[in-house]
Amino acid sequence: MSYTVGRDSSSAQPGAARPAEKLSLGVAARLSRYLQVLTQARKMGRETISSQELADYTHVNSTQIRRDLSGFGKFGKRGVGYNVESLVTQIRRILRTSGQHNIALFGAGHLGTAIATSDIFADHGFRVVAVFDVDREKVGAQVGPLTVRHNSELRTVVEQEDVVVGVLAVPSAAAQELAGDLVEVGVRIIFNYSDALLAVPPEVTVHSSSPAVDLLYALYFYLA
Amino acid sequence: MSYTVGRDSSSAQPGAARPAEKLSLGVAARLSRYLQVLTQARKMGRETISSQELADYTHVNSTQIRRDLSGFGKFGKRGVGYNVESLVTQIRRILRTSGQHNIALFGAGHLGTAIATSDIFADHGFRVVAVFDVDREKVGAQVGPLTVRHNSELRTVVEQEDVVVGVLAVPSAAAQELAGDLVEVGVRIIFNYSDALLAVPPEVTVHSSSPAVDLLYALYFYLA
DNA sequence: TAGATTGTTAATCGATTAACAATC
DNA sequence: TAGATTGTTAATCGATTAACAATC
């Protein structure tokens, strides 16, 4: 990982809920994972969870988890574990992602529809505010609660709705051009579901989904 | 990460294409990332790629990349870079995932259809050999090249087709039961697209997709 | 040749872990 | 109280990086 980010804030001061300098890449990544499991656990009605259970689900060592968390405050109860609800709140605060963040989704095909109608994003404070497509037959159709718009409305929507993230659920051939458009109107985070390699300026972050690669990784440990 | 896996194989011996003991978690994860970018690059017709370009796309430091690769052989050409095609082959060999691996997909809704008709899995040597659903209206329908089957055929298909991975694109409420069924018929890798927390025996690996969490992570560095 | 990029070293820094006292 | 689990320390190990000679 080569982002230029600050140092770890691991020097603990008892009792103090730390205002957090900049998190290291590793800490931020792990906190995100904890948040994923906690969100799922909350949905299933769990009230508390132990570091050991979190370890089982995230494959992060339980000591590491307690260490990561205790750097920011004493969130747990000895003999009991962590309160799921309050830990979700704490981690969101640490990651500074407690707010609502708006997403523009591109592509009203099967994948786009699946994304727009699920609550995988909603559960984490993201809101899909617009669905775009270039297909005139799809424009005007309903996808979940939204009406499909034509790509040409991109700029208007991004500016009016304060869109922070662009999600590309379009064919590879269309991805690069859309990425360029998004960058041009000021979007700095792109989530790419196509298998195109996107060229963007350094200040823009592209995250490419790749379930197959995740599987290869899992498979290695299965085969080895 | 708490898998019990072997040590890094970083002691280099010039010239030798290493038979690779067991890779460390970090090395395996990074090699997978390189593979993702290389596969994309190949699709776009690229012949060679430098460690610096790989670094730009993967956010892994370029020295780290050269180091990771040189542990297994001298794959690059000074002044030129790495041959994309041959590096794909080499990394697949190192990860021992050169073969064909069969997937069973559950859920013939929008997400399931998107997965079955894309080539995100095919590009990495995975083949979706069956699509299942419980909805009698969907059973029998065509999804890409496949006919939707009823869940009750699970065991037969897994045994006949040598299914290694189960992919769950079903509602959360249905996920746990299916996971149990998969474990029972011997599947050891589950890819979970639902937001259910799956309880499985320790020998089973569950990978839960969570694009929203990936976004939170990206957002942190954007906001901070 | 001149420029580019690999392969490798050596030094540093952060991640990981076992162990255990504190305490719910 | 007895059992469970956190918070924290101290020691180890692996990851990261800058730098540069080798070489295409």
XYZ file of C-alpha atoms (C1' of nucleotides) in Angstrom:
496
model
C 0.000 0.000 0.000
C 1.494 3.285 -0.997
C -0.894 6.004 0.063
C 0.907 8.698 1.935
C -0.885 8.670 5.227
C -0.016 9.459 8.796
C 1.282 7.267 11.541
C -0.524 4.942 13.844
C -2.029 6.450 16.950
C -1.272 3.590 19.290
C 0.056 5.482 22.278
C -2.806 5.018 24.704
C -3.922 7.450 27.351
C -6.268 5.861 29.880
C -9.846 6.994 29.759
C -9.441 9.458 26.946
C -11.608 8.950 23.865
C -8.960 9.894 21.380
C -9.535 12.579 18.796
C -7.542 10.376 16.418
C -4.766 11.732 14.304
C -4.683 9.975 10.996
C -5.177 6.237 11.087
C -2.667 3.923 9.479
C -3.904 2.015 6.461
C -3.941 -1.237 8.405
C -5.946 0.133 11.300
C -8.496 1.785 9.009
C -8.874 -1.415 7.004
C -9.371 -3.531 10.107
C -11.821 -1.116 11.700
C -13.840 -1.301 8.485
C -13.920 -5.077 8.720
C -15.078 -4.957 12.328
C -17.781 -2.573 11.264
C -18.971 -4.976 8.606
C -19.385 -7.819 11.078
C -20.889 -5.553 13.723
C -23.451 -4.266 11.260
C -24.418 -7.792 10.347
C -24.529 -8.815 13.992
C -26.752 -5.875 14.819
C -29.127 -6.820 12.034
C -29.384 -10.244 13.562
C -30.292 -8.802 16.920
C -27.025 -9.431 18.764
C -26.512 -7.167 21.780
C -22.901 -7.929 22.634
C -19.957 -9.556 20.910
C -16.563 -10.651 22.225
C -13.219 -9.975 20.609
C -12.939 -13.726 20.055
C -16.162 -13.832 18.060
C -15.083 -10.842 16.030
C -11.819 -12.689 15.415
C -13.653 -15.767 14.161
C -15.619 -13.726 11.671
C -12.908 -11.364 10.494
C -9.851 -13.650 10.696
C -8.086 -10.947 12.627
C -6.398 -12.064 15.842
C -8.473 -11.271 18.931
C -5.599 -9.537 20.701
C -5.150 -7.334 17.683
C -8.812 -6.414 17.790
C -8.726 -5.444 21.462
C -5.540 -3.522 20.814
C -7.019 -1.656 17.858
C -10.069 -0.681 19.858
C -8.379 0.173 23.140
C -6.310 2.754 21.319
C -9.434 4.893 21.091
C -11.100 4.277 24.418
C -12.365 1.574 26.742
C -15.322 0.308 24.789
C -15.623 -3.181 26.239
C -16.802 -4.705 29.465
C -14.571 -7.364 31.022
C -16.256 -10.702 31.225
C -18.954 -9.551 28.822
C -17.570 -8.182 25.571
C -18.490 -5.188 23.463
C -21.924 -3.687 23.033
C -22.660 -4.077 19.338
C -24.696 -0.923 18.906
C -22.299 1.346 20.711
C -19.239 -0.145 19.026
C -20.780 0.549 15.624
C -21.210 4.168 16.664
C -17.673 4.421 18.022
C -16.021 2.953 14.939
C -18.029 5.189 12.656
C -16.899 8.136 14.685
C -13.273 7.014 14.489
C -13.558 6.541 10.747
C -15.382 9.875 10.530
C -18.055 8.292 8.417
C -21.036 8.783 10.677
C -22.817 10.985 8.186
C -24.878 10.338 5.123
C -23.005 9.989 1.842
C -24.544 10.166 -1.582
C -23.844 7.783 -4.430
C -24.563 8.003 -8.135
C -25.008 4.627 -9.789
C -24.289 4.004 -13.470
C -25.897 1.145 -15.331
C -29.496 0.006 -14.897
C -28.865 -3.601 -15.901
C -29.061 -6.588 -13.607
C -26.116 -5.545 -11.488
C -27.226 -1.939 -11.210
C -30.721 -3.020 -10.259
C -29.382 -5.429 -7.661
C -27.309 -2.658 -6.101
C -30.085 -0.068 -6.171
C -32.640 -2.358 -4.579
C -30.458 -3.896 -1.879
C -29.598 -2.209 1.367
C -25.932 -3.123 1.415
C -25.080 0.517 0.930
C -27.912 1.964 2.968
C -26.820 -0.003 6.034
C -23.548 1.873 6.030
C -24.908 5.363 5.567
C -24.721 5.500 1.784
C -27.681 6.600 -0.249
C -28.084 5.929 -3.945
C -29.504 9.246 -5.142
C -29.557 8.554 -8.868
C -29.361 5.729 -11.385
C -28.048 6.498 -14.852
C -28.078 4.640 -18.123
C -27.409 5.494 -21.761
C -30.105 3.178 -23.070
C -33.088 5.324 -24.030
C -35.350 2.364 -23.388
C -34.241 2.190 -19.780
C -34.325 5.923 -19.116
C -37.567 6.753 -17.333
C -38.009 3.255 -15.916
C -38.262 2.654 -12.188
C -35.443 0.925 -10.341
C -36.440 0.538 -6.746
C -37.486 3.998 -5.583
C -35.592 5.784 -8.360
C -36.292 6.748 -11.936
C -33.494 5.962 -14.376
C -31.919 9.087 -15.828
C -29.788 9.608 -18.879
C -26.036 9.977 -18.429
C -26.245 13.516 -19.784
C -27.771 14.630 -16.493
C -24.628 13.595 -14.636
C -23.275 17.039 -13.904
C -26.568 18.440 -12.680
C -27.174 15.564 -10.313
C -23.660 15.471 -8.891
C -23.807 19.162 -8.121
C -27.340 19.295 -6.772
C -27.169 16.129 -4.718
C -23.616 16.445 -3.452
C -22.531 13.088 -4.838
C -19.317 11.804 -3.298
C -19.022 8.388 -4.914
C -19.660 7.113 -8.436
C -20.448 3.426 -8.799
C -19.873 1.916 -12.240
C -22.052 -1.082 -13.047
C -21.588 -0.709 -16.788
C -19.817 -2.719 -19.510
C -16.019 -2.352 -19.545
C -16.156 -0.464 -22.826
C -18.151 2.347 -21.239
C -16.303 2.525 -17.929
C -13.304 4.672 -18.831
C -15.358 7.418 -20.432
C -17.702 7.587 -17.461
C -14.759 7.661 -15.080
C -13.440 10.655 -16.980
C -16.806 12.391 -16.763
C -17.006 11.752 -13.045
C -13.534 13.128 -12.446
C -14.416 16.182 -14.496
C -17.409 17.055 -12.357
C -15.370 16.609 -9.192
C -16.106 13.088 -7.966
C -13.043 11.722 -6.195
C -14.083 8.152 -5.338
C -15.045 5.638 -8.000
C -16.245 2.149 -7.328
C -15.650 0.049 -10.424
C -17.628 -3.142 -11.006
C -16.441 -3.504 -14.584
C -13.196 -5.231 -15.413
C -11.711 -2.194 -17.133
C -8.465 -0.733 -15.864
C -9.335 2.887 -15.187
C -6.803 5.630 -15.699
C -7.504 8.535 -13.336
C -5.553 11.430 -11.805
C -3.692 10.607 -8.590
C -6.154 12.476 -6.365
C -8.940 10.107 -7.419
C -9.378 6.736 -5.717
C -10.613 3.811 -7.763
C -11.771 0.692 -6.031
C -12.283 -2.238 -8.360
C -14.494 -5.041 -7.207
C -13.060 -8.428 -7.919
C -14.877 -11.323 -6.324
C -13.003 -13.796 -8.499
C -9.675 -12.630 -7.142
C -10.967 -12.889 -3.607
C -11.944 -16.427 -4.435
C -8.517 -17.257 -5.837
C -7.059 -16.104 -2.565
C -9.413 -18.285 -0.544
C -8.756 -21.158 -2.892
C -5.012 -20.953 -2.379
C -5.367 -21.732 1.294
C -7.859 -24.437 0.524
C -5.602 -26.160 -1.977
C -2.345 -25.646 -0.104
C -5.598 -12.433 10.157
C -5.506 -15.613 12.146
C -5.301 -18.462 9.686
C -2.557 -20.840 10.612
C -0.382 -20.766 7.561
C 3.279 -21.224 6.833
C 6.101 -18.754 6.720
C 7.220 -16.440 4.014
C 9.543 -17.858 1.411
C 11.703 -14.794 1.016
C 15.153 -16.373 1.081
C 16.069 -16.008 -2.567
C 18.214 -18.356 -4.578
C 19.296 -16.843 -7.888
C 17.845 -18.334 -11.021
C 15.712 -20.939 -9.339
C 11.975 -20.852 -10.095
C 10.930 -21.674 -6.595
C 8.649 -24.583 -5.849
C 7.080 -22.347 -3.197
C 6.536 -23.574 0.303
C 3.409 -22.080 1.738
C 2.890 -18.404 1.042
C 2.286 -15.955 3.837
C -1.159 -14.390 3.936
C 0.235 -11.046 2.868
C 2.114 -12.404 -0.120
C -0.860 -14.447 -1.315
C -3.155 -11.436 -0.977
C -0.808 -9.181 -2.908
C -0.176 -11.713 -5.651
C -3.937 -11.941 -6.072
C -4.158 -8.195 -6.481
C -1.410 -8.182 -9.101
C -3.281 -10.893 -10.904
C -6.423 -8.802 -10.963
C -4.674 -5.865 -12.582
C -2.711 -8.087 -14.963
C -5.892 -9.785 -16.103
C -7.491 -6.430 -16.780
C -4.371 -5.194 -18.542
C -4.278 -8.275 -20.715
C -7.892 -7.771 -21.687
C -6.986 -4.285 -22.804
C -4.207 -5.588 -24.979
C -1.230 -4.517 -22.890
C 1.949 -6.499 -23.605
C 4.187 -5.337 -20.787
C 3.731 -3.533 -17.491
C 6.234 -2.018 -15.088
C 6.298 -2.463 -11.335
C 5.533 1.246 -11.079
C 2.349 0.890 -13.108
C 1.304 -2.103 -11.059
C 1.963 0.017 -7.989
C -0.276 2.809 -9.276
C -3.149 0.416 -9.832
C -2.797 -1.748 -6.739
C -1.560 0.859 -4.230
C 1.237 -1.536 -3.310
C 4.722 -0.030 -3.250
C 6.686 -0.812 -6.421
C 9.687 -2.123 -4.505
C 7.403 -4.465 -2.643
C 6.027 -5.738 -5.928
C 9.457 -6.453 -7.404
C 10.436 -8.081 -4.152
C 7.339 -10.275 -4.062
C 7.929 -11.429 -7.614
C 11.680 -11.881 -7.474
C 11.216 -14.360 -4.665
C 9.887 -16.810 -7.237
C 12.097 -16.138 -10.235
C 13.368 -13.415 -12.525
C 10.216 -12.597 -14.428
C 11.012 -9.059 -15.529
C 13.280 -7.431 -18.095
C 15.321 -4.478 -16.919
C 14.436 -1.308 -18.745
C 11.250 -2.902 -20.035
C 9.078 -4.337 -17.294
C 7.096 -7.555 -17.022
C 5.396 -9.426 -19.830
C 1.717 -9.352 -18.898
C 0.789 -12.703 -20.353
C 3.672 -14.614 -18.845
C 3.318 -12.933 -15.452
C -0.329 -13.998 -15.316
C 0.793 -17.565 -15.924
C 3.546 -17.385 -13.336
C 1.352 -15.964 -10.596
C -1.349 -18.519 -11.259
C 1.267 -21.209 -10.949
C 2.534 -19.758 -7.677
C -0.996 -19.554 -6.324
C -1.628 -23.071 -7.663
C -4.850 -21.887 -9.234
C -4.044 -22.526 -12.856
C -6.821 -25.079 -13.216
C -10.512 -24.824 -13.768
C -12.684 -24.511 -10.669
C -16.389 -25.059 -10.545
C -18.892 -22.800 -8.829
C -22.506 -23.327 -7.838
C -24.537 -20.133 -7.727
C -27.589 -19.679 -5.518
C -30.232 -17.128 -6.331
C -31.504 -16.328 -9.818
C -32.521 -12.756 -9.043
C -30.850 -9.660 -10.421
C -27.572 -10.257 -8.631
C -27.434 -13.945 -9.516
C -28.187 -13.165 -13.129
C -25.532 -10.461 -13.226
C -22.953 -12.894 -11.861
C -23.944 -15.754 -14.161
C -23.848 -13.644 -17.299
C -20.657 -11.717 -16.619
C -17.191 -13.081 -17.149
C -15.681 -11.800 -13.933
C -15.378 -15.364 -12.730
C -14.613 -16.962 -16.076
C -11.590 -14.697 -16.551
C -9.999 -16.226 -13.504
C -10.638 -19.859 -14.288
C -13.936 -20.237 -12.475
C -16.924 -21.751 -14.186
C -20.479 -21.364 -12.965
C -21.824 -24.888 -13.509
C -25.253 -24.440 -11.968
C -27.713 -21.776 -10.877
C -30.179 -22.635 -8.143
C -33.321 -21.016 -6.857
C -36.209 -22.027 -4.620
C -38.780 -20.091 -6.589
C -40.698 -22.593 -8.710
C -41.396 -19.844 -11.216
C -37.706 -19.317 -11.816
C -36.747 -22.976 -11.952
C -36.451 -24.014 -15.572
C -35.754 -20.498 -16.822
C -32.567 -19.686 -18.711
C -29.887 -17.565 -17.098
C -27.129 -17.036 -19.603
C -26.174 -20.498 -20.817
C -27.670 -22.262 -17.794
C -31.080 -23.535 -16.793
C -32.153 -22.624 -13.265
C -32.452 -25.673 -11.022
C -34.223 -26.167 -7.734
C -32.169 -26.122 -4.541
C -33.109 -29.724 -3.909
C -30.697 -30.782 -6.633
C -27.785 -29.296 -4.707
C -26.193 -32.545 -3.596
C -26.363 -34.205 -6.985
C -24.809 -31.250 -8.755
C -22.039 -30.710 -6.228
C -21.021 -34.340 -6.452
C -21.314 -34.736 -10.200
C -19.725 -31.451 -11.147
C -17.032 -31.327 -8.488
C -18.170 -27.967 -7.127
C -15.524 -26.257 -5.001
C -17.199 -22.939 -4.249
C -20.770 -21.974 -3.353
C -21.813 -18.409 -4.133
C -24.804 -17.074 -2.215
C -26.777 -14.368 -4.017
C -29.893 -14.931 -1.943
C -31.783 -12.927 0.696
C -30.173 -12.912 4.147
C -32.965 -15.005 5.576
C -32.109 -17.898 3.277
C -28.324 -17.684 3.502
C -27.631 -19.570 6.723
C -29.659 -22.613 5.762
C -27.988 -22.815 2.368
C -24.573 -22.441 3.975
C -25.405 -25.399 6.178
C -26.480 -27.455 3.183
C -23.290 -26.603 1.329
C -21.127 -27.576 4.269
C -23.026 -30.829 4.577
C -22.308 -31.862 1.011
C -18.646 -31.015 1.416
C -18.215 -27.514 0.006
C -15.452 -25.724 1.910
C -15.495 -22.244 0.366
C -18.547 -20.007 0.510
C -18.834 -16.627 -1.081
C -21.560 -14.674 0.662
C -23.255 -11.742 -1.054
C -25.998 -11.495 1.538
C -25.528 -9.505 4.707
C -26.123 -12.468 6.974
C -23.451 -13.517 9.447
C -22.845 -17.151 8.594
C -21.931 -19.666 11.263
C -19.821 -22.461 9.787
C -17.319 -25.033 11.058
C -13.709 -23.837 11.274
C -12.579 -25.790 8.205
C -14.965 -23.782 6.026
C -13.963 -20.372 4.670
C -16.634 -17.722 4.275
C -15.897 -14.643 2.273
C -18.503 -11.920 2.655
C -18.708 -9.298 -0.020
C -19.071 -5.835 1.349
C -18.704 -3.055 -1.167
C -20.100 -0.539 1.289
C -17.341 -1.279 3.772
C -14.742 -0.924 1.050
C -16.263 2.451 0.311
C -16.134 3.514 3.940
C -12.452 2.724 3.901
C -11.870 4.785 0.756
C -13.989 7.552 2.196
C -11.883 7.764 5.329
C -8.812 8.712 3.357
C -10.854 11.108 1.295
C -12.300 12.891 4.303
C -9.161 12.832 6.436
C 25.126 5.110 -25.750
C 21.401 6.984 -22.673
C 17.318 6.023 -20.355
C 14.521 2.986 -17.997
C 13.504 -0.509 -14.928
C 14.607 -4.715 -12.541
C 16.590 -7.389 -8.673
C 18.560 -7.020 -4.124
C 20.461 -5.210 0.050
C 20.248 -3.150 4.523
C 17.898 -0.494 7.781
C 13.517 0.808 9.923
C 9.106 0.532 11.254
C 4.675 -1.453 12.279
C 2.007 -5.726 13.015
C 1.452 -9.723 15.536
C 1.216 -12.587 19.434
C 1.374 -14.810 24.065
C 0.668 -13.895 28.485
C -1.574 -12.072 32.368
C -3.320 -8.770 35.702
C -7.548 -6.228 36.121
C -12.338 -6.451 36.585
C -17.071 -7.247 35.120
C -17.233 -16.418 44.386
C -15.951 -18.467 39.784
C -15.751 -17.799 35.028
C -15.131 -14.933 31.277
C -13.166 -11.389 28.794
C -10.981 -6.942 28.454
C -6.919 -3.830 28.361
C -1.958 -3.736 28.167
C 2.791 -5.103 28.191
C 6.921 -6.909 26.200
C 9.113 -9.590 22.854
C 9.295 -11.233 18.071
C 8.579 -11.350 13.525
C 7.394 -9.778 8.954
C 6.435 -5.769 5.950
C 8.028 -1.682 4.093
C 11.115 1.415 2.013
C 15.096 3.989 0.026
C 18.867 3.348 -2.489
C 21.588 1.601 -6.095
C 24.192 -1.630 -8.931
C 23.035 -4.563 -12.761
C 21.370 -4.794 -17.247
C 17.931 -4.566 -20.910
